Tab-separated table of C-alpha atoms in Angstrom:
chain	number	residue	atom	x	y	z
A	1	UNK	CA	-93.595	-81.577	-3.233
A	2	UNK	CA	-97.618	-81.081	-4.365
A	3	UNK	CA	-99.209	-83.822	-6.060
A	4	UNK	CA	-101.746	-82.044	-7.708
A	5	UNK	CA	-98.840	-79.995	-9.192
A	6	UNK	CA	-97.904	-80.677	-12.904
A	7	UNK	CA	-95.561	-82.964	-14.214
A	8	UNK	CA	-93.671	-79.881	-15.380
A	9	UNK	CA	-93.686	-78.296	-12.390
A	10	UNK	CA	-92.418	-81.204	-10.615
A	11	UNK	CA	-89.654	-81.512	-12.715
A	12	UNK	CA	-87.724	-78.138	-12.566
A	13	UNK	CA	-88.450	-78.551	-8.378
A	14	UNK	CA	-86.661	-82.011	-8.323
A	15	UNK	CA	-84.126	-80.478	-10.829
A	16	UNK	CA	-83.388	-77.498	-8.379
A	17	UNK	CA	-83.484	-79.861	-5.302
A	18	UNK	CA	-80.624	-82.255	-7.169
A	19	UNK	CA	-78.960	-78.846	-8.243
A	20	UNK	CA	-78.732	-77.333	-4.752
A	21	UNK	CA	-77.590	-80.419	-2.832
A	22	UNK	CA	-75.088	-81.260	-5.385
A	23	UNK	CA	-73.463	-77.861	-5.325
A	24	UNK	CA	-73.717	-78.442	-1.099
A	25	UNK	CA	-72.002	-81.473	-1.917
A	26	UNK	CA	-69.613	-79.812	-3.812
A	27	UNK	CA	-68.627	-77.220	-1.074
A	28	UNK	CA	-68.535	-79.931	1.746
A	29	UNK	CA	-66.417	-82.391	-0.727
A	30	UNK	CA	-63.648	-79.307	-0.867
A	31	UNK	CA	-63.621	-78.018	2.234
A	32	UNK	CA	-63.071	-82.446	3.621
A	33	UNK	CA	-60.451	-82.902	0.595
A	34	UNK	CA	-58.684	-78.678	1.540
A	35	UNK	CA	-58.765	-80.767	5.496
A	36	UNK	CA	-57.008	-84.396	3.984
A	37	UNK	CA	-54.041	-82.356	2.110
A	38	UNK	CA	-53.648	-79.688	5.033
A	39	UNK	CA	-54.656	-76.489	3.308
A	40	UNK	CA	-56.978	-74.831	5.972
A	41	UNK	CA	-59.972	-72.702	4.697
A	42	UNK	CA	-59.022	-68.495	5.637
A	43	UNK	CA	-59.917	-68.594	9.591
A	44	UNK	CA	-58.075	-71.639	10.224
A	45	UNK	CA	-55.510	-69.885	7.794
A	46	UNK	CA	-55.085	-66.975	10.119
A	47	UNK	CA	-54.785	-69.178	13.781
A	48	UNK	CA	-51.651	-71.303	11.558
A	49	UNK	CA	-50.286	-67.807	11.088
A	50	UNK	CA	-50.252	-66.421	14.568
A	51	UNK	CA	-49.169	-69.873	16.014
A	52	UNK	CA	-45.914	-69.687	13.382
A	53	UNK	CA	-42.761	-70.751	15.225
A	54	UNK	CA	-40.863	-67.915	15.578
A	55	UNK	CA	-37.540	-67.628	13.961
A	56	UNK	CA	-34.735	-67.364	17.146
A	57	UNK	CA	-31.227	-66.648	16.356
A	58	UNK	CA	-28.073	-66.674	18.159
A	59	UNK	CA	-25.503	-64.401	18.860
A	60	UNK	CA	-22.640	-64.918	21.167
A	61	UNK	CA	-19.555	-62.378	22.408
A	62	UNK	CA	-17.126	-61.556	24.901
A	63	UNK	CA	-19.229	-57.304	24.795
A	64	UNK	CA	-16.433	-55.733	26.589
A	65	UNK	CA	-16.598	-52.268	26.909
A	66	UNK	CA	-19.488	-52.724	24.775
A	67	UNK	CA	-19.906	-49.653	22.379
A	68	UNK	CA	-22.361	-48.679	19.228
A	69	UNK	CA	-20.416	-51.679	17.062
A	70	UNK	CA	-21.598	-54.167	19.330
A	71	UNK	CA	-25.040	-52.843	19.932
A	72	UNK	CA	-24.968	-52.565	15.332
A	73	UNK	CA	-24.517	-56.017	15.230
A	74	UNK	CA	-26.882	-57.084	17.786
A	75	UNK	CA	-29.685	-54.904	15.524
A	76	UNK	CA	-28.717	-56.672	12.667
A	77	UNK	CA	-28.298	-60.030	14.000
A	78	UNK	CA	-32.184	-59.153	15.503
A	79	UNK	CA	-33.051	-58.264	12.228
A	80	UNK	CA	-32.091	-62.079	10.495
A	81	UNK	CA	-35.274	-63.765	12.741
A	82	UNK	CA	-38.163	-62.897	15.384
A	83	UNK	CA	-35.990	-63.507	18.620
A	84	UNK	CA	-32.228	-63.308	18.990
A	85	UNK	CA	-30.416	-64.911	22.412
A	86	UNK	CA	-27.007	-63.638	23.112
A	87	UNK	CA	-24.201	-65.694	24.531
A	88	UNK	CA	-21.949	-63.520	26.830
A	89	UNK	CA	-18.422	-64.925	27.502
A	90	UNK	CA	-17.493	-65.892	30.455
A	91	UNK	CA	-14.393	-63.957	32.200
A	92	UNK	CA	-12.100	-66.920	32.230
A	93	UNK	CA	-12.736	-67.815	28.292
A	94	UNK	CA	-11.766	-64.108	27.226
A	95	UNK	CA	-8.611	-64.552	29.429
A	96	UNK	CA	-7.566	-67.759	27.724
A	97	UNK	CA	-8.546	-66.267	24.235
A	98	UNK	CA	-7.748	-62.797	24.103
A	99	UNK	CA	-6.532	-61.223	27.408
A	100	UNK	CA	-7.804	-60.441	30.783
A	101	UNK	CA	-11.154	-58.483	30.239
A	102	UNK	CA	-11.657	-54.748	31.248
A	103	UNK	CA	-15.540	-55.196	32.510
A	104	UNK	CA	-16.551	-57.874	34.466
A	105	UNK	CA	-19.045	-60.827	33.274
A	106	UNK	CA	-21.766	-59.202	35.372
A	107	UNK	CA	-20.866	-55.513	33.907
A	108	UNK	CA	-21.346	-57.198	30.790
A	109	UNK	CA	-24.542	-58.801	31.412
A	110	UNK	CA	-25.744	-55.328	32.443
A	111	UNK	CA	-24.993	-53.833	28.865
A	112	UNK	CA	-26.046	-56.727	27.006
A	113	UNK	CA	-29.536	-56.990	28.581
A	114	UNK	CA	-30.219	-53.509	28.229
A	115	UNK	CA	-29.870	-53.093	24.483
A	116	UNK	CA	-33.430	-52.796	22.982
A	117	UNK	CA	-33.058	-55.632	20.294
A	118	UNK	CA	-32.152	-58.472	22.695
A	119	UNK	CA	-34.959	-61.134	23.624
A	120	UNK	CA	-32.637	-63.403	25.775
A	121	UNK	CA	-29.187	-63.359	27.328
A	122	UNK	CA	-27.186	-66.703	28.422
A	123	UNK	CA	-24.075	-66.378	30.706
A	124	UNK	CA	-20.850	-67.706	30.763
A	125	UNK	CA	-21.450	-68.707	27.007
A	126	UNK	CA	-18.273	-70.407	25.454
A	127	UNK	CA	-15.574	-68.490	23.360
A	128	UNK	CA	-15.900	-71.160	20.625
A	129	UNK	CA	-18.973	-73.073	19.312
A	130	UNK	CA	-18.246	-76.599	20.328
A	131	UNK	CA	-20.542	-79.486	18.914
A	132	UNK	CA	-22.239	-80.118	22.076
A	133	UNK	CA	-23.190	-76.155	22.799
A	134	UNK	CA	-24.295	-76.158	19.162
A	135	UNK	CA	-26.573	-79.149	20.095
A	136	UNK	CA	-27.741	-77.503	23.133
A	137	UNK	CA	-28.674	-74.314	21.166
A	138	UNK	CA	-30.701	-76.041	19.026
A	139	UNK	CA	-32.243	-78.630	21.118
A	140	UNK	CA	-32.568	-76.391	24.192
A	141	UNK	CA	-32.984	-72.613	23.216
A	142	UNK	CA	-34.416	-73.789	19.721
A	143	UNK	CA	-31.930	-71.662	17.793
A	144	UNK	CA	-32.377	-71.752	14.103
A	145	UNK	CA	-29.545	-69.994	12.935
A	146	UNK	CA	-26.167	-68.589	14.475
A	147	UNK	CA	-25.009	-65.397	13.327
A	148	UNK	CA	-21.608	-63.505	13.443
A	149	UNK	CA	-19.692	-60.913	11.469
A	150	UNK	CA	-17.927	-60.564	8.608
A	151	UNK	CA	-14.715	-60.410	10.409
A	152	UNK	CA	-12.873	-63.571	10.990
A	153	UNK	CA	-13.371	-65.082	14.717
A	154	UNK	CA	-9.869	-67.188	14.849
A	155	UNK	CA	-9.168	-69.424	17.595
A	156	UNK	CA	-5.898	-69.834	19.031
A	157	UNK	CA	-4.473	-72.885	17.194
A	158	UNK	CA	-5.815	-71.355	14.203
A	159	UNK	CA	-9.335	-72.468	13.107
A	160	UNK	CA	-12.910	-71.004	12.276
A	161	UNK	CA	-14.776	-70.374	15.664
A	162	UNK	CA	-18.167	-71.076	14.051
A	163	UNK	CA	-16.789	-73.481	11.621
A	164	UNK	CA	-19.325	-76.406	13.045
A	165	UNK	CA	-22.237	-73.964	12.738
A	166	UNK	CA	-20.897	-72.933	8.356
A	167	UNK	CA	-20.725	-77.190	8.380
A	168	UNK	CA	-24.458	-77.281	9.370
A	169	UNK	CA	-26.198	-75.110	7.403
A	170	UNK	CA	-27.023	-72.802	10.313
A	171	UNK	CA	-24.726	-69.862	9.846
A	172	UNK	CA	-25.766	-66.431	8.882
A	173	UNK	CA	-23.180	-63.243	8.698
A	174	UNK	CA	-23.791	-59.863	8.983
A	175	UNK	CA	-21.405	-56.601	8.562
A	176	UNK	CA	-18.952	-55.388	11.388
A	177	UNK	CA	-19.758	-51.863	12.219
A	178	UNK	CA	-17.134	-49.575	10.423
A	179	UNK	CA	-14.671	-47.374	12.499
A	180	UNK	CA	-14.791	-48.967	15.750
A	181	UNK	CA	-14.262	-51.928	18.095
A	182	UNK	CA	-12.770	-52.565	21.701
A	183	UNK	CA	-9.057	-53.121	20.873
A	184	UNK	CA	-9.484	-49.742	19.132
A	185	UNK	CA	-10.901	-47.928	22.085
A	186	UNK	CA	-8.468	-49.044	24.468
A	187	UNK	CA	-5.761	-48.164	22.448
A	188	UNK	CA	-7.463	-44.560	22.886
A	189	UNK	CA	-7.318	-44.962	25.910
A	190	UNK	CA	-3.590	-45.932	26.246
A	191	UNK	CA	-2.723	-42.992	23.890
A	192	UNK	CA	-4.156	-40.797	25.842
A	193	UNK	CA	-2.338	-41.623	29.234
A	194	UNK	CA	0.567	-41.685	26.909
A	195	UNK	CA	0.470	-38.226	25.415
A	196	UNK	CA	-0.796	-36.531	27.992
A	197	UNK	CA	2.204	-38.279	30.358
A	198	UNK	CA	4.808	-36.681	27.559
A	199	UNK	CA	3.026	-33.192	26.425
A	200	UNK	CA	1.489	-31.877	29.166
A	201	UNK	CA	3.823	-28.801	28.537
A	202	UNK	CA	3.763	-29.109	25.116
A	203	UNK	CA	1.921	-27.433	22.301
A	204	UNK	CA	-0.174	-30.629	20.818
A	205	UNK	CA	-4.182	-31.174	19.648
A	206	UNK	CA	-6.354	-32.577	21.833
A	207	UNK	CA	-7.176	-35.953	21.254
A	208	UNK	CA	-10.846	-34.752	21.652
A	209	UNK	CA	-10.091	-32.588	18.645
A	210	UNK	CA	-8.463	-35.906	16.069
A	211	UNK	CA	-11.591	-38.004	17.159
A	212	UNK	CA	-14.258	-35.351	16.854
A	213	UNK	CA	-13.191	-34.742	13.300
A	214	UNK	CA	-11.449	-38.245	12.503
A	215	UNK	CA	-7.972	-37.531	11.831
A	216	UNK	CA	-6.119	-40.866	11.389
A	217	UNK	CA	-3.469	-39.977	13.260
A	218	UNK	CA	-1.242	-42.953	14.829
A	219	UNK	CA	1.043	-42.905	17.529
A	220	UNK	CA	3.670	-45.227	17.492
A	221	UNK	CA	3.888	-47.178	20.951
A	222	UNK	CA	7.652	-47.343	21.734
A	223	UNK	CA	8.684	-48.609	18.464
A	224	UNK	CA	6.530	-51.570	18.712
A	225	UNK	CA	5.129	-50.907	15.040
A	226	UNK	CA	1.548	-50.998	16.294
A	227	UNK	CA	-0.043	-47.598	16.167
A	228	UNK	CA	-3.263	-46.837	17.435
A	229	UNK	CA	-5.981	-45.477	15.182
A	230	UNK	CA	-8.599	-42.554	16.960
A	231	UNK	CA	-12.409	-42.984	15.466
A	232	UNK	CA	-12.948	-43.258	11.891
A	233	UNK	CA	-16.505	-43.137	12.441
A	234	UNK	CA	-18.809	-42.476	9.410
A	235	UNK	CA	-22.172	-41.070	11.192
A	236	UNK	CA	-25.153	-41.209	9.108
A	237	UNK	CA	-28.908	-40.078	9.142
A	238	UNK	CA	-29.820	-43.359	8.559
A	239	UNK	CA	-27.419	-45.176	10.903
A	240	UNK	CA	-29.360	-42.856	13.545
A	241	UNK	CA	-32.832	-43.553	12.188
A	242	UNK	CA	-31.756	-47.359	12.903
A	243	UNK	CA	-31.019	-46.689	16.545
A	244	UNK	CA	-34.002	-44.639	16.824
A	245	UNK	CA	-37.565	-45.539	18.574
A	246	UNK	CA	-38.870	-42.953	16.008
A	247	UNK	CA	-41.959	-42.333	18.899
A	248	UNK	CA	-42.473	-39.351	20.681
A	249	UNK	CA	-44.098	-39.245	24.251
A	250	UNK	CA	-47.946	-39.177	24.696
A	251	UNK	CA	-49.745	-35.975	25.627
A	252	UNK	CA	-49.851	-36.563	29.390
A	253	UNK	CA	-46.948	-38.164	29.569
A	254	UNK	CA	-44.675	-37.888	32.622
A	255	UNK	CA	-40.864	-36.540	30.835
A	256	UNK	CA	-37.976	-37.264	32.704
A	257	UNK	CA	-34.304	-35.735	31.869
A	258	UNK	CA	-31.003	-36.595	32.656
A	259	UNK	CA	-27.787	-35.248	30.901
A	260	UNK	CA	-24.436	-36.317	30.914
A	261	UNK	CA	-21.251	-36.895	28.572
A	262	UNK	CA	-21.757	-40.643	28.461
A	263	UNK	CA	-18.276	-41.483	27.949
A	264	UNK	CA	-17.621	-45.114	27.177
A	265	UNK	CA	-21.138	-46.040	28.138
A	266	UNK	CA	-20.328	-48.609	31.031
A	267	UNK	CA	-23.070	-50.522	33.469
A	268	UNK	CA	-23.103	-47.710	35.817
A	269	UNK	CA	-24.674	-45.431	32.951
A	270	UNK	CA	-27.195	-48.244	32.498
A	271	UNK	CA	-28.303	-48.425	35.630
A	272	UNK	CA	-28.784	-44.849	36.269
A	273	UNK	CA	-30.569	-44.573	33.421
A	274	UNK	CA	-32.969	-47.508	34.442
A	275	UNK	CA	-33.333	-45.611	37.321
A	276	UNK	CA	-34.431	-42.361	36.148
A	277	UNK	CA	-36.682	-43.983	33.550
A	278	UNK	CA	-39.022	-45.582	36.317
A	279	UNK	CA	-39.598	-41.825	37.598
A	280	UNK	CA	-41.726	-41.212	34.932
A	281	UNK	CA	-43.063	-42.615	31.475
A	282	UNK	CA	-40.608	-41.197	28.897
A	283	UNK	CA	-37.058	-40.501	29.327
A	284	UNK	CA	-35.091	-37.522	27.711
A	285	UNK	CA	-31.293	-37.992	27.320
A	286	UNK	CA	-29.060	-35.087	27.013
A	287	UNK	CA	-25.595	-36.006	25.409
A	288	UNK	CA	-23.241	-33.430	25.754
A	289	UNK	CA	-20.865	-31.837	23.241
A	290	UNK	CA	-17.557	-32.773	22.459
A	291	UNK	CA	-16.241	-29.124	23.249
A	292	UNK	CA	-18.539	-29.236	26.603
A	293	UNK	CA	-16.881	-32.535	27.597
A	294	UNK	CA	-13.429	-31.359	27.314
A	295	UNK	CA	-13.797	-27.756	28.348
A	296	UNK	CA	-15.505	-29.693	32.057
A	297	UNK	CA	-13.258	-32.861	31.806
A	298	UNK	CA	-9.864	-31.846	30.277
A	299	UNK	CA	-8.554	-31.826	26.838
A	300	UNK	CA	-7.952	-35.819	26.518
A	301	UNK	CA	-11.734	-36.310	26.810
A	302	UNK	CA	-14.248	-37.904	25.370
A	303	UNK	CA	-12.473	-41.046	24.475
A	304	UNK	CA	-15.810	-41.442	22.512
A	305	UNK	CA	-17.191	-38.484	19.838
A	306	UNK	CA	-20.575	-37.276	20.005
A	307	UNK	CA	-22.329	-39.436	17.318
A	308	UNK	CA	-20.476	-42.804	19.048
A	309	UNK	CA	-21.640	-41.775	22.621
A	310	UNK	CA	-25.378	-40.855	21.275
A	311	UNK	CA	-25.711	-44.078	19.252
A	312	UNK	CA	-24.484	-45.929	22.859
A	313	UNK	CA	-27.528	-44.306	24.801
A	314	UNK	CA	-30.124	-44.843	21.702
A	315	UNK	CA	-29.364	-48.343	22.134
A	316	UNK	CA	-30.654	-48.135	25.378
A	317	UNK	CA	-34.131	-49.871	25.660
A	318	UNK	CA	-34.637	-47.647	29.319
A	319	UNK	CA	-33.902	-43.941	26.782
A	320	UNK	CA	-37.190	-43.236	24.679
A	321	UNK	CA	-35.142	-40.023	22.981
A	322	UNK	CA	-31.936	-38.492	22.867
A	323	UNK	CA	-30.678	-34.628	22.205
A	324	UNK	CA	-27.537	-34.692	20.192
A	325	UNK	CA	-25.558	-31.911	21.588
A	326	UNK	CA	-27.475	-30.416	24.503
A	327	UNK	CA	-26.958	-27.949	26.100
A	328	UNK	CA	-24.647	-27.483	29.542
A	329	UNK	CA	-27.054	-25.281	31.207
A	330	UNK	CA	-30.756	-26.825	31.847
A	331	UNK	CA	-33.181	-23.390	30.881
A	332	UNK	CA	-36.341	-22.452	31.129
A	333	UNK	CA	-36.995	-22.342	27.527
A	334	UNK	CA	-36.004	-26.039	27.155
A	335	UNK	CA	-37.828	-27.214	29.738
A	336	UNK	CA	-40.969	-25.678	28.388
A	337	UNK	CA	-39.677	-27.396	24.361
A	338	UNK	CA	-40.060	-30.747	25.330
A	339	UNK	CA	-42.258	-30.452	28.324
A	340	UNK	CA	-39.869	-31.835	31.122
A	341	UNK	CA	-41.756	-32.741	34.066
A	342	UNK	CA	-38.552	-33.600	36.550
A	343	UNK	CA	-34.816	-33.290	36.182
A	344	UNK	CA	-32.589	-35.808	37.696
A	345	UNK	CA	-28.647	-36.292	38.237
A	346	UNK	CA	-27.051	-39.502	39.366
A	347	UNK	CA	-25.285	-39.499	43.067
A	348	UNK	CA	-22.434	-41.297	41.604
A	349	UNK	CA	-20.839	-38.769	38.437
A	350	UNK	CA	-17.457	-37.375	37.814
A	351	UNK	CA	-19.307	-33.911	37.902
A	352	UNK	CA	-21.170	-33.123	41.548
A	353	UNK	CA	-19.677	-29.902	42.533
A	354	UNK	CA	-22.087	-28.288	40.234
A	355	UNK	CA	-24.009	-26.924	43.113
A	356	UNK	CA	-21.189	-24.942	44.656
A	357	UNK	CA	-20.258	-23.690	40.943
A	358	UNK	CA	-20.602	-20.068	40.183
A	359	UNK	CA	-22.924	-21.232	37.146
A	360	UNK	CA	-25.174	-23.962	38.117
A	361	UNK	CA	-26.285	-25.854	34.993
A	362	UNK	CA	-28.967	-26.737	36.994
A	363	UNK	CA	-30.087	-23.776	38.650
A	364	UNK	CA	-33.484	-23.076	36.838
A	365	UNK	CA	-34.981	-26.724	37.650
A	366	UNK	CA	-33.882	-26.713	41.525
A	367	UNK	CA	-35.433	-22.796	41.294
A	368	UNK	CA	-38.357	-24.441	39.910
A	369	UNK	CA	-39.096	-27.308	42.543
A	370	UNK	CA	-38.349	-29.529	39.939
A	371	UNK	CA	-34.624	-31.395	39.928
A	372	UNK	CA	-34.089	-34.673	41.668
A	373	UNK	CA	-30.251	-36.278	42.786
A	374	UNK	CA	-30.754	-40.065	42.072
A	375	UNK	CA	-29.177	-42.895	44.333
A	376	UNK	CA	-26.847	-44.335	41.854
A	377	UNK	CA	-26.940	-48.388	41.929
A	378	UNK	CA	-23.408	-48.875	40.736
A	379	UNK	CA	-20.386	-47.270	41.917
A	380	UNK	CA	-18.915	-46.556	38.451
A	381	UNK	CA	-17.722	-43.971	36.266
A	382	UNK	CA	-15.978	-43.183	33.197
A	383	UNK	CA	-12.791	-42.632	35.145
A	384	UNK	CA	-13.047	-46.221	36.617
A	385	UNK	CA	-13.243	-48.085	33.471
A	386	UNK	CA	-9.783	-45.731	32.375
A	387	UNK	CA	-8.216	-46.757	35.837
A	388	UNK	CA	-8.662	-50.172	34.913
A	389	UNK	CA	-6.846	-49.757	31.726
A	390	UNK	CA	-4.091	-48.065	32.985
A	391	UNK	CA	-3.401	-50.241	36.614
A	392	UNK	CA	-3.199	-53.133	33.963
A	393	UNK	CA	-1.586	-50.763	30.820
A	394	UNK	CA	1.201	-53.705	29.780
A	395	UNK	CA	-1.260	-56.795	29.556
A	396	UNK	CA	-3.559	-54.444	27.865
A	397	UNK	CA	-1.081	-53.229	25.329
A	398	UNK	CA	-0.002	-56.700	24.630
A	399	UNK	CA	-3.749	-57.526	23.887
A	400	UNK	CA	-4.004	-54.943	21.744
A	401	UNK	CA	-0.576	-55.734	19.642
A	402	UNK	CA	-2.226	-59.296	19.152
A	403	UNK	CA	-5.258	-58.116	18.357
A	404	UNK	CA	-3.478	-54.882	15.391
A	405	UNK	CA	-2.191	-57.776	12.900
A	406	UNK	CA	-5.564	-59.400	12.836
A	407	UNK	CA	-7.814	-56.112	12.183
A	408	UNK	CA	-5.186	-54.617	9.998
A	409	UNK	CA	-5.642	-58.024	8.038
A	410	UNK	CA	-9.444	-57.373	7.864
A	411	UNK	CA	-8.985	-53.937	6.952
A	412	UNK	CA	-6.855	-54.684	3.757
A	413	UNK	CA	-9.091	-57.426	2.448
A	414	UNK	CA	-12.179	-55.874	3.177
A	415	UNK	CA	-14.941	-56.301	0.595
A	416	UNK	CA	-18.099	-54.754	-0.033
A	417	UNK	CA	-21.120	-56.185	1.690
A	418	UNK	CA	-25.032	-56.045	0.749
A	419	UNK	CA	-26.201	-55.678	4.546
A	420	UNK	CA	-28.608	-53.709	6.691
């Protein structure tokens, strides 16, 4: 301060001095007591945020033949947290529980790890949730909540399945896809070796024709009281948006294509599609028509309608898009629509005489320099997954008799249910 300033002077600079280092005082004083009682000032506010614990939740099930239901429920089950882990069944717990299974553990694997909401996949999980795999869960995979339908799980001598996981809080439910699960398919698949065993002489529908249009038709198996019900689907727009990466492909982006019926999407559709993806940097899927299928397949097939089999391959995370309904012949005029770059077709199909057909589907693209046959990595088709069902038809039915009382049951008590 001067001295040779005045004594008013003096005082308004020693009463702005006290002024500013009291409001300093004031800022430090909040910013130490904000630090004692663990409020952190807005930077510190955003590093708590992005170092959140992320919410994980857990999904187990046996997955086989895994169709759009499954794949559903895994979206939703994604939806409940930041990171859901899936528990696949091991072989030997399915048998004991329900019945031999029709796709091996590592088939299953296959589908599980390729649908786009799953973070983490753990073999061989048990059928039921026993205390000490609940422990593990949460100790080990840090699992915050474990999720399941709305459809009871029952174990054999009668209890809850996830019983111990409702007893500790952790236990979040979601809604079973409508119109479709794996006792339901098979039993397509049993009524069609049956019917076309007894009519093919006979004047009767296709079954392609009941399951494209969802006639409830039932046929009775031998008097054994359980009939077997074709899809009762209900496609949506918005079920579709909810499968959907809702992205197109960049402006130099590499498209690949690949068509196909995609009948009871199995590991060996997976893997081709895997395949075909790494050719290139966005991956067009072509999903046949109903009509196409059977005209090229027979009458008895698809097993699986157009919406089911699209919804399978949207689930996909390897399949960026999807045409519902394409075309059987690969033209010019499409190519040039959505920019295709190369056209592939697996080694492995149930269709590779196209090339000695009169009408090559393919015949612009290989004019063009531009088709590819892919090495399949799985020796699977659609007909190998029916084989399966058939060599082993009795075991199969009596799965599926087991299995009619229990989703009847759920059927008739079904409620509504606010879910996503």
């Amino acid at each position: 301060m001067n001295p040779d300033a005045g004594p008013s002077e003096n005082t308004q600079r020693w009463a702005r001095f006290v002024a500013t280092c009291l409001i300093g005082g004031a800022v430090i004083g909040i910013s130490l007591l904000g630090l004692h009682l663990g409020v952190p000032h807005q930077p510190s506010m955003r590093v708590w945020r992005r170092k959140k614990k992320p919410v994980r939740v857990y999904m187990d099930g046996c997955f086989d033949m895994m169709h759009y239901g499954h794949c559903n429920a895994l979206r939703q089950a994604r939806a409940l947290g930041d990171q859901l882990v899936v528990g696949v069944v091991s072989d030997a717990e399915i048998t004991a529980n329900k019945g031999p299974p029709v796709t091996p553990l590592k088939e299953r694997m296959i589908m599980v790890n390729a649908v786009k909401w799953v973070d983490e996949v753990i073999p061989d999980a048990p059928y039921a949730i026993t205390e000490d795999f609940m422990r593990k869960l949460f100790d080990e995979y840090k699992i915050d909540y474990i999720i399941h339908g709305d459809d009871p799980c029952v174990l054999p001598d009668g209890t809850d399945a996830y019983a111990l996981a409702k007893k500790a809080g952790r236990y979040k439910q979601i809604k079973r896809t409508e119109g479709v699960s794996s006792t339901d398919i098979v039993g397509r698949m049993l009524l069609c070796v049956r019917e076309r065993s007894i009519s093919d002489n006979q004047n009767h529908s296709s079954l392609q024709r009941q399951f494209s249009h969802g006639h409830s038709q039932k046929f009775e198996d031998g008097g054994s009281g359980s009939g077997t019900r074709v899809s009762h689907f209900l496609p949506t727009s918005r079920r579709i948006v909810q499968f959907s990466n809702e992205k197109g492909p960049g402006p130099d982006a590499r498209i690949i294509y690949i068509d196909g019926a995609f009948d009871l999407f199995h590991a060996g559709h997976v893997e081709i599609l895997k395949h075909a993806r790494s050719m290139g940097d966005f991956l067009l899927v072509g999903i046949h028509t109903d009509l196409t299928v059977s005209a090229n397949r027979g009458a008895h097939r698809p097993i699986m309608n157009l919406h089911e089999r699209s919804l399978s391959v949207l689930a996909c995370r390897y399949v960026d898009e999807v045409i519902i309904g394409a075309p059987w012949e690969v033209s010019k005029d499409m190519i040039t629509t959505f920019n295709i770059s190369l056209v592939v077709h697996g080694s492995i199909a149930e269709i590779n005489d196209f090339q000695k057909r009169e009408c090559n589907p393919y015949a612009v693209p290989i004019s063009m320099g531009i088709f590819k046959i892919l090495d399949s990595p799985l020796d699977i088709t659609t007909t190998t997954i029916i084989r399966r069902i058939v060599s082993n038809h009795e075991a199969y039915q009596k799965r599926n008799e087991k299995k009619a009382n229990s989703e009847r049951r759920y059927y008739e008590d079904k409620t509504y249910i606010l879910a996503d």
